Amino acid sequence: MTTPRQALVIGATGGVGGAIADRLLADGWQVRAINRDPATAAQRSGRSGLEWVRGDAMVQADVVAAAQGCEIIVHGANPPGYKNWAGLQMPMIRSTIAAAQATGARILFPGTVYNYGPDAFPRIDERSPQTPRSRKGAIRVRMEQALRDAGVPVLIVRCGDFFGPRPGNNWLSQGIVRAGRPITSVMAPGPMDVAHTWAYLPDVAETFVRLLDTDLGAVEVVQMKGHEITGRELVAGLEAAAGRKLKVNRLPWPALMLAAPFNESLREMLEMRYLWNEPVLLDDTALVARLGAEPRTPLVEALRTALAGQSSLPVGEGQLAGGEQGGGVSILPAI
């Protein structure tokens, strides 16, 4: 019998970390997850098969100890609600780097479009200039630079806005569709004809795991095209997934500006408004060259799974012509 490959996941209760943990478990990996309260985290995650260990991602010694024997370290930690990025993100990535330096493990890191400003739009590739327009984007650039400078093997997969089978810290479940109630309306954060890129979390996890079986260099950066869709196409996909017509509301940015001085999440969210005002797309040429094709679940299937996971699918609605039904949706700020 062969010994299972071992991985450490930091942020296994979150969207990206949890999705990659699920995919690794399905592939026969032994997956360890670190959390300050392992018992609560195990219950919250709802995942079987994970080995939970006590530790704090801010404490290097804890992460180094948890990473012993691991071949990869998945850095899926992300402060919810955009809160205290300046105080948390760099210490956590330094802990992950220290663990990789101590064990020789490869770091798996989900990249974002926050690193880029309008000078890189509309089509971003691996050579595009990273001149972010937000504080959060500047922090993400610093994190990636720290990974490149660390002298450890790294795999960065850059994606658009995440969504997945479980509600979480993402625009779909916290900003566009209100989780926990049947969908009746959608809150649109930008112009309806502007294209935006979305990444379905199981596809992201599949991409990471498939890339591990390719000939990777010391530091590899690839991008996922994901689902490139306009606001109208997103609404149409949600209507097909829910089987009903949906009312479209506009995200009230002026009202959010008035409330922002009293709410950190809203202040930070306002910085990202520019990403909705013009096309932000990712070139997946390098990824396709490695894998032959990018893993991509059909949009309606992915949206239906996401709506079901966040308890937003309608119940008992009759089918409309063409597979649609009559009904609604609601999109609120992702906070």
PDB file of C-alpha atoms in Angstrom, residues 105 118 299:
ATOM      1  CA  ALA A 105       6.019  22.011   0.662  1.00  0.00           C
ATOM      2  CA  PRO A 118      -7.794  49.882 -15.359  1.00  0.00           C
ATOM      3  CA  LEU A 299     -23.107  28.096 -15.931  1.00  0.00           C
TER       4      LEU A 299
END
